Coordinates of C-alpha atoms in Angstrom, one line a residue:
M1097 CA 84.2 73.2 83.9
K1098 CA 81.2 75.4 84.4
P1099 CA 81.2 78.9 82.9
V1100 CA 83.1 80.6 85.8
S1101 CA 82.9 84.3 85.0
K1102 CA 79.1 84.3 84.6
L1103 CA 78.7 82.4 87.8
L1104 CA 81.0 84.7 89.8
L1105 CA 79.5 87.9 88.4
L1106 CA 76.0 86.7 89.2
S1107 CA 77.0 85.8 92.7
L1108 CA 78.5 89.2 93.2
L1109 CA 75.2 90.8 92.1
F1110 CA 73.4 89.0 94.9
V1111 CA 75.9 89.9 97.6
L1112 CA 74.8 93.5 97.7
P1113 CA 71.2 93.9 96.6
G1114 CA 70.2 97.4 95.6
V1115 CA 73.7 98.6 95.4
F1116 CA 73.2 99.9 91.8
A1117 CA 70.7 102.4 93.1
Q1118 CA 73.7 104.4 94.5
T1119 CA 75.0 107.3 92.3
P1120 CA 78.7 107.0 91.4
Q1121 CA 80.7 109.9 92.7
A1122 CA 84.2 111.2 91.8
I1123 CA 86.9 110.4 94.3
P1124 CA 88.9 113.5 95.3
D1125 CA 92.6 113.3 96.0
P1126 CA 93.5 112.3 99.6
P1127 CA 93.7 115.2 102.0
A1128 CA 96.9 117.1 102.3
V1129 CA 98.3 116.4 105.8
A1130 CA 101.3 117.5 107.7
A1131 CA 103.5 114.3 107.8
K1132 CA 106.7 113.0 106.4
G1133 CA 104.9 109.8 105.4
Y1134 CA 101.5 108.2 105.7
L1135 CA 99.4 105.2 104.7
L1136 CA 95.7 104.5 104.7
I1137 CA 94.7 100.9 104.2
D1138 CA 91.6 98.8 104.4
F1139 CA 92.1 96.1 107.0
N1140 CA 90.0 93.4 105.4
S1141 CA 91.1 93.7 101.7
G1142 CA 94.5 95.2 102.2
Q1143 CA 93.6 97.8 99.6
I1144 CA 95.7 101.0 99.9
L1145 CA 93.5 104.0 99.8
A1146 CA 96.1 106.8 100.3
E1147 CA 99.8 106.9 100.7
K1148 CA 102.8 109.3 100.7
N1149 CA 106.4 108.1 101.2
A1150 CA 105.0 104.8 102.5
D1151 CA 108.3 103.0 101.8
E1152 CA 110.7 105.6 103.2
R1153 CA 112.7 104.5 106.2
L1154 CA 111.8 106.7 109.1
E1155 CA 112.5 106.7 112.8
P1156 CA 109.6 104.9 114.6
A1157 CA 109.8 106.3 118.2
S1158 CA 107.2 104.4 120.3
L1159 CA 105.5 102.9 117.3
T1160 CA 108.2 100.3 117.9
K1161 CA 106.1 99.1 120.8
I1162 CA 103.5 97.7 118.3
M1163 CA 106.1 95.1 117.3
T1164 CA 107.0 94.5 120.9
G1165 CA 103.4 93.8 121.8
Y1166 CA 103.1 91.5 118.8
V1167 CA 106.1 89.4 119.8
V1168 CA 104.8 89.1 123.4
F1169 CA 101.3 88.2 122.2
R1170 CA 102.8 85.4 120.1
E1171 CA 104.7 84.1 123.1
L1172 CA 101.5 84.1 125.2
A1173 CA 99.6 82.3 122.4
A1174 CA 102.3 79.7 122.2
G1175 CA 102.0 79.0 125.9
K1176 CA 105.6 80.0 126.6
I1177 CA 104.6 82.7 129.1
A1178 CA 101.4 83.6 130.9
L1179 CA 99.7 86.9 131.8
G1180 CA 100.1 86.2 135.5
D1181 CA 103.8 85.5 135.3
Q1182 CA 105.8 87.7 137.6
V1183 CA 108.7 89.6 136.1
L1184 CA 111.6 90.8 138.2
I1185 CA 112.4 94.4 137.3
S1186 CA 116.0 94.9 136.4
E1187 CA 118.1 98.0 136.9
R1188 CA 118.3 98.4 133.1
A1189 CA 114.5 98.5 132.8
W1190 CA 114.2 100.9 135.8
R1191 CA 116.8 103.2 134.4
T1192 CA 115.4 103.4 130.8
G1193 CA 114.6 107.0 130.0
G1194 CA 111.6 108.5 128.3
S1195 CA 108.0 107.7 129.1
K1196 CA 107.5 105.3 132.0
M1197 CA 105.0 103.3 133.9
F1198 CA 107.2 103.7 137.0
V1199 CA 108.2 100.2 137.9
E1200 CA 110.7 99.8 140.7
V1201 CA 113.9 97.9 140.5
G1202 CA 113.9 94.6 142.3
K1203 CA 110.1 94.5 142.4
Q1204 CA 108.0 91.9 140.6
V1205 CA 105.3 92.9 138.1
S1206 CA 102.9 90.7 136.2
I1207 CA 103.2 90.4 132.4
Q1208 CA 99.6 91.7 132.1
D1209 CA 100.4 94.9 134.1
L1210 CA 103.6 95.4 132.0
L1211 CA 101.6 95.1 128.8
M1212 CA 99.1 97.6 130.0
G1213 CA 101.9 99.9 131.1
M1214 CA 103.4 99.6 127.6
I1215 CA 100.2 99.9 125.6
V1216 CA 98.3 102.6 127.6
Q1217 CA 101.2 104.5 129.3
S1218 CA 103.8 103.9 126.6
G1219 CA 106.2 102.8 129.3
N1220 CA 109.8 102.3 128.0
D1221 CA 110.6 100.6 131.3
A1222 CA 107.8 98.1 130.8
S1223 CA 109.0 97.4 127.3
V1224 CA 112.5 96.5 128.6
A1225 CA 111.1 94.4 131.4
L1226 CA 109.0 92.4 128.9
A1227 CA 111.9 92.0 126.5
E1228 CA 114.2 90.7 129.2
H1229 CA 111.6 88.2 130.5
V1230 CA 110.7 86.9 127.1
A1231 CA 114.2 86.6 125.5
G1232 CA 116.7 87.1 128.3
S1233 CA 118.0 90.4 127.1
V1234 CA 117.0 93.4 125.0
E1235 CA 119.4 92.4 122.3
A1236 CA 118.0 88.8 122.0
F1237 CA 114.5 90.3 122.0
A1238 CA 115.4 92.5 119.1
D1239 CA 116.4 89.4 117.2
L1240 CA 112.9 88.1 117.8
M1241 CA 111.4 91.3 116.6
N1242 CA 113.4 91.2 113.4
A1243 CA 112.5 87.5 112.8
N1244 CA 108.8 88.3 113.1
A1245 CA 109.2 91.3 110.9
Q1246 CA 110.6 89.2 108.1
R1247 CA 107.8 86.6 108.6
L1248 CA 105.2 89.4 108.2
G1249 CA 106.9 90.8 105.1
M1250 CA 108.3 93.9 106.7
T1251 CA 111.2 94.1 104.3
N1252 CA 112.2 97.7 105.0
S1253 CA 112.3 97.7 108.8
H1254 CA 114.9 96.9 111.4
F1255 CA 114.6 96.8 115.2
T1256 CA 117.3 97.2 117.8
N1257 CA 115.3 97.8 121.0
P1258 CA 111.7 97.2 122.3
H1259 CA 110.8 100.8 123.1
G1260 CA 111.9 103.0 120.1
L1261 CA 114.4 105.3 121.7
P1262 CA 116.7 106.6 118.9
D1263 CA 119.3 104.3 117.4
P1264 CA 120.9 104.6 114.0
E1265 CA 119.9 101.1 113.1
L1266 CA 116.3 101.4 114.2
Y1267 CA 113.9 102.2 111.4
I1268 CA 110.5 101.3 109.9
T1269 CA 108.3 102.4 107.0
A1270 CA 104.6 103.3 107.2
R1271 CA 103.8 100.3 105.0
D1272 CA 105.7 97.9 107.3
I1273 CA 104.2 99.1 110.6
A1274 CA 100.7 98.8 109.1
L1275 CA 101.4 95.1 108.5
V1276 CA 102.2 94.4 112.1
A1277 CA 99.3 96.6 113.3
M1278 CA 96.9 94.6 111.1
A1279 CA 98.4 91.3 112.4
I1280 CA 97.6 92.2 116.0
V1281 CA 94.0 93.0 115.1
R1282 CA 93.7 89.8 113.1
E1283 CA 95.6 87.3 115.2
F1284 CA 95.0 88.6 118.8
P1285 CA 91.5 90.1 119.2
E1286 CA 91.6 89.1 122.9
F1287 CA 94.5 91.5 123.4
Y1288 CA 93.7 94.1 120.8
G1289 CA 90.9 95.5 123.0
W1290 CA 93.5 96.8 125.4
Y1291 CA 94.6 99.4 122.9
S1292 CA 91.4 101.3 123.4
T1293 CA 91.8 101.5 127.2
R1294 CA 91.5 105.1 128.2
E1295 CA 93.7 105.0 131.4
F1296 CA 95.7 102.7 133.5
T1297 CA 96.8 103.0 137.1
F1298 CA 100.0 101.4 138.4
N1299 CA 101.9 102.1 141.6
E1300 CA 99.2 104.6 142.5
I1301 CA 99.9 106.6 139.4
T1302 CA 97.2 107.0 136.8
Q1303 CA 98.2 107.8 133.2
H1304 CA 95.9 108.4 130.3
N1305 CA 96.2 106.8 126.9
R1306 CA 98.1 109.2 124.6
N1307 CA 96.1 108.3 121.5
P1308 CA 94.0 111.4 120.8
L1309 CA 91.6 109.6 118.4
L1310 CA 90.1 107.7 121.2
R1311 CA 88.7 111.0 122.4
R1312 CA 87.9 112.5 119.0
D1313 CA 86.4 109.6 117.1
E1314 CA 84.1 107.1 118.8
S1315 CA 84.8 104.6 116.1
A1316 CA 88.6 104.6 116.9
D1317 CA 89.9 101.7 119.0
G1318 CA 93.7 101.9 118.7
I1319 CA 96.6 101.8 118.3
K1320 CA 99.8 103.7 119.3
T1321 CA 101.4 107.1 119.4
G1322 CA 105.1 107.9 119.2
Y1323 CA 107.4 110.8 119.6
T1324 CA 111.1 111.7 119.6
Q1325 CA 112.6 114.9 118.4
A1326 CA 114.1 113.1 115.4
A1327 CA 111.0 111.1 114.6
G1328 CA 108.5 113.9 115.1
Y1329 CA 104.9 113.0 116.2
C1330 CA 103.6 109.7 114.9
L1331 CA 100.3 107.8 115.2
V1332 CA 99.1 104.4 114.1
S1333 CA 95.3 104.4 114.4
S1334 CA 92.5 102.0 113.7
A1335 CA 88.8 102.6 113.5
K1336 CA 85.8 100.5 112.5
R1337 CA 82.5 101.9 111.1
N1338 CA 79.8 99.3 110.4
D1339 CA 81.8 96.4 108.9
M1340 CA 84.7 98.4 107.5
R1341 CA 87.9 98.8 109.4
L1342 CA 90.7 101.2 108.3
I1343 CA 94.3 101.5 109.6
S1344 CA 96.1 104.7 109.2
V1345 CA 99.8 105.4 109.8
V1346 CA 101.0 109.0 110.2
M1347 CA 104.8 109.6 110.7
G1348 CA 106.8 112.7 111.2
S1349 CA 104.1 115.3 112.0
P1350 CA 105.3 118.6 113.4
T1351 CA 103.0 118.8 116.4
P1352 CA 100.6 116.5 118.5
N1353 CA 97.6 118.2 117.0
A1354 CA 99.0 117.9 113.5
R1355 CA 99.3 114.1 113.8
A1356 CA 95.8 113.8 115.3
D1357 CA 94.3 116.0 112.5
A1358 CA 96.1 114.1 109.9
S1359 CA 94.9 110.7 111.2
L1360 CA 91.3 111.8 111.5
A1361 CA 91.4 113.4 108.0
L1362 CA 92.7 110.2 106.5
M1363 CA 90.1 108.1 108.3
N1364 CA 87.2 110.3 107.3
Y1365 CA 88.4 110.3 103.7
G1366 CA 88.5 106.5 103.6
F1367 CA 85.1 106.0 105.2
R1368 CA 83.5 108.7 103.2
Y1369 CA 84.6 107.7 99.7
Y1370 CA 85.1 104.0 99.9
E1371 CA 83.2 100.9 100.7
S1372 CA 84.4 97.4 101.5
H1373 CA 82.5 94.1 101.2
L1374 CA 82.9 90.4 101.8
L1375 CA 82.5 88.7 98.4
Y1376 CA 83.3 85.1 99.2
P1377 CA 83.8 83.6 102.7
A1378 CA 86.7 81.3 103.3
D1379 CA 86.3 77.6 102.8
E1380 CA 82.9 77.9 101.1
P1381 CA 82.6 76.6 97.5
V1382 CA 82.5 79.1 94.7
E1383 CA 82.9 76.6 91.8
S1384 CA 83.8 72.9 91.0
F1385 CA 86.8 71.9 89.0
R1386 CA 87.0 68.8 86.9
V1387 CA 89.4 66.2 88.2
W1388 CA 90.8 63.4 86.1
K1389 CA 91.5 59.8 87.0
G1390 CA 89.9 60.1 90.4
D1391 CA 87.1 58.4 92.4
Q1392 CA 85.1 61.7 92.0
E1393 CA 84.9 63.9 88.9
W1394 CA 84.2 67.3 90.4
L1395 CA 86.2 69.0 93.2
P1396 CA 84.5 71.9 95.1
V1397 CA 86.9 74.8 95.4
G1398 CA 86.9 77.9 97.6
P1399 CA 89.2 80.7 98.8
V1400 CA 91.8 80.0 101.4
S1401 CA 90.6 83.1 103.3
D1402 CA 87.8 85.6 103.1
V1403 CA 87.8 87.5 99.8
F1404 CA 87.1 91.2 100.3
A1405 CA 86.9 94.1 97.8
T1406 CA 87.3 97.8 98.6
F1407 CA 86.2 100.3 95.9
P1408 CA 84.8 103.8 95.5
R1409 CA 81.3 104.1 96.8
G1410 CA 78.5 103.6 94.2
R1411 CA 80.7 101.9 91.6
Y1412 CA 79.9 98.3 92.3
A1413 CA 79.0 97.7 88.7
E1414 CA 82.7 98.0 87.8
L1415 CA 83.6 95.0 90.0
A1416 CA 84.3 91.6 88.5
A1417 CA 85.8 88.3 89.5
R1418 CA 87.3 85.2 87.8
L1419 CA 88.9 82.0 88.7
E1420 CA 92.2 80.7 87.3
K1421 CA 93.2 77.0 87.6
A1422 CA 96.8 76.2 88.6
E1423 CA 96.9 73.5 85.9
A1424 CA 94.8 72.9 82.8
N1425 CA 94.0 69.4 83.9
L1426 CA 93.8 68.4 87.6
T1427 CA 94.7 64.8 88.3
A1428 CA 93.9 62.7 91.3
P1429 CA 94.9 62.1 94.0
I1430 CA 94.2 65.6 95.5
A1431 CA 94.2 66.1 99.2
S1432 CA 91.7 68.5 100.9
G1433 CA 93.3 72.0 101.2
T1434 CA 95.6 71.6 98.2
P1435 CA 96.0 74.9 96.2
V1436 CA 94.4 74.4 92.8
G1437 CA 94.2 78.0 91.5
E1438 CA 93.3 81.6 92.4
V1439 CA 90.4 83.9 92.6
I1440 CA 91.1 87.3 91.1
V1441 CA 89.0 90.4 91.8
T1442 CA 89.2 93.4 89.4
F1443 CA 87.8 96.9 89.5
D1444 CA 87.4 98.9 86.4
G1445 CA 89.6 96.3 84.7
A1446 CA 92.4 96.5 87.2
E1447 CA 93.3 93.8 89.7
I1448 CA 92.6 94.7 93.3
N1449 CA 92.7 91.4 95.1
R1450 CA 94.1 87.9 94.4
L1451 CA 93.8 84.9 96.8
P1452 CA 94.6 81.2 96.5
L1453 CA 91.8 78.7 95.8
I1454 CA 92.0 75.4 97.6
G1455 CA 90.2 72.1 97.2
L1456 CA 87.5 71.8 99.8
A1457 CA 87.4 68.0 99.7
G1458 CA 89.8 65.1 99.0
I1459 CA 89.7 63.1 95.9
E1460 CA 91.4 59.7 95.9
K1461 CA 92.9 58.0 92.9
G1462 CA 90.2 56.2 90.9
N1463 CA 89.9 52.5 90.1
L1464 CA 91.2 50.9 86.9
W1465 CA 88.0 51.6 85.0
Q1466 CA 87.9 55.3 86.0
I1467 CA 91.5 55.8 85.1
A1468 CA 91.1 54.1 81.7
R1469 CA 88.0 56.1 81.0
D1470 CA 89.6 59.4 81.7
S1471 CA 92.7 58.5 79.8
V1472 CA 90.6 57.9 76.7
L1473 CA 88.6 61.1 77.3
G1474 CA 91.8 63.0 77.7
L1475 CA 93.0 61.9 74.3
F1476 CA 89.9 63.4 72.7
Q1477 CA 90.2 66.6 74.8
S1478 CA 93.8 67.2 73.6
Q1479 CA 92.9 66.9 69.9

């Protein structure tokens, strides 16, 4: 195998020409914000930049609707429902308390309007109508929410309804809700744009998006506010500046202004003191691994998804990468897409990212001569 570490380090140097001209700076502690729990994460790399009580179970209020939206988007993507489908509004949906888009019992409303009513107007009535249409009942829809939460790795969350009104068995963590927020941005860009809609009119009633960052930060484009007396004021926000996107989760702030100030302070901290870069695109070769007893000797390998690194500004020199093979000797046949190792990114000697490496081509079993030759070479290699 070729000398991997030298190859990778040299390729990193060419990703960001001139980066060494920056002067390293000390990273201050994250800002002190008024919240029971918070999390600041880089969307591309998954690197946590700041957190407090991120794994504490807290009441989500209307942050619950982020998961509701995700479940509905998956149903749309699977072709099980369509945006134009008409939903008959039940008495249960109409009677649901809290924030409303003001649907009327017995009327029909499109799924698209209900989604806009939930996303922009935070309509609890819209959330119930969507849940009943997708799953038949609120309770069955909650089962879908929990199944998707488990699939996304939200191990400390549990859902009982689609709107977030208080329930003893309804809870999330800041870390978990960030996972589903990032999943929406990543999986459903065609729907994510709705989260930056400033206002929506339904039934001749115009309501404005409750997200204050849409008015205070031009780079912000989502995602959702929440409030109940028990949960306090909550906000999951997302912003993109240049090629860097950050997600912040603020839960349990004492006032609406406090949650907005906390979210903006965390965003400004992350963008000011950190940078994020694509190191290796998905499905592009970064090295070739020797394969034994195959019709080809070398297998091009690359990451299964884009490899990003997020690190303090001006400290690129402390970034390094290496490859690790899954097995000492790879033996044919190997199908294209087979995991064959990992790419590991470190900063200042500490691991910050790790992604699977896959074979970018298929190698068939060799002929008798190729197998015999490699068997002999293998004997010498093992001595």
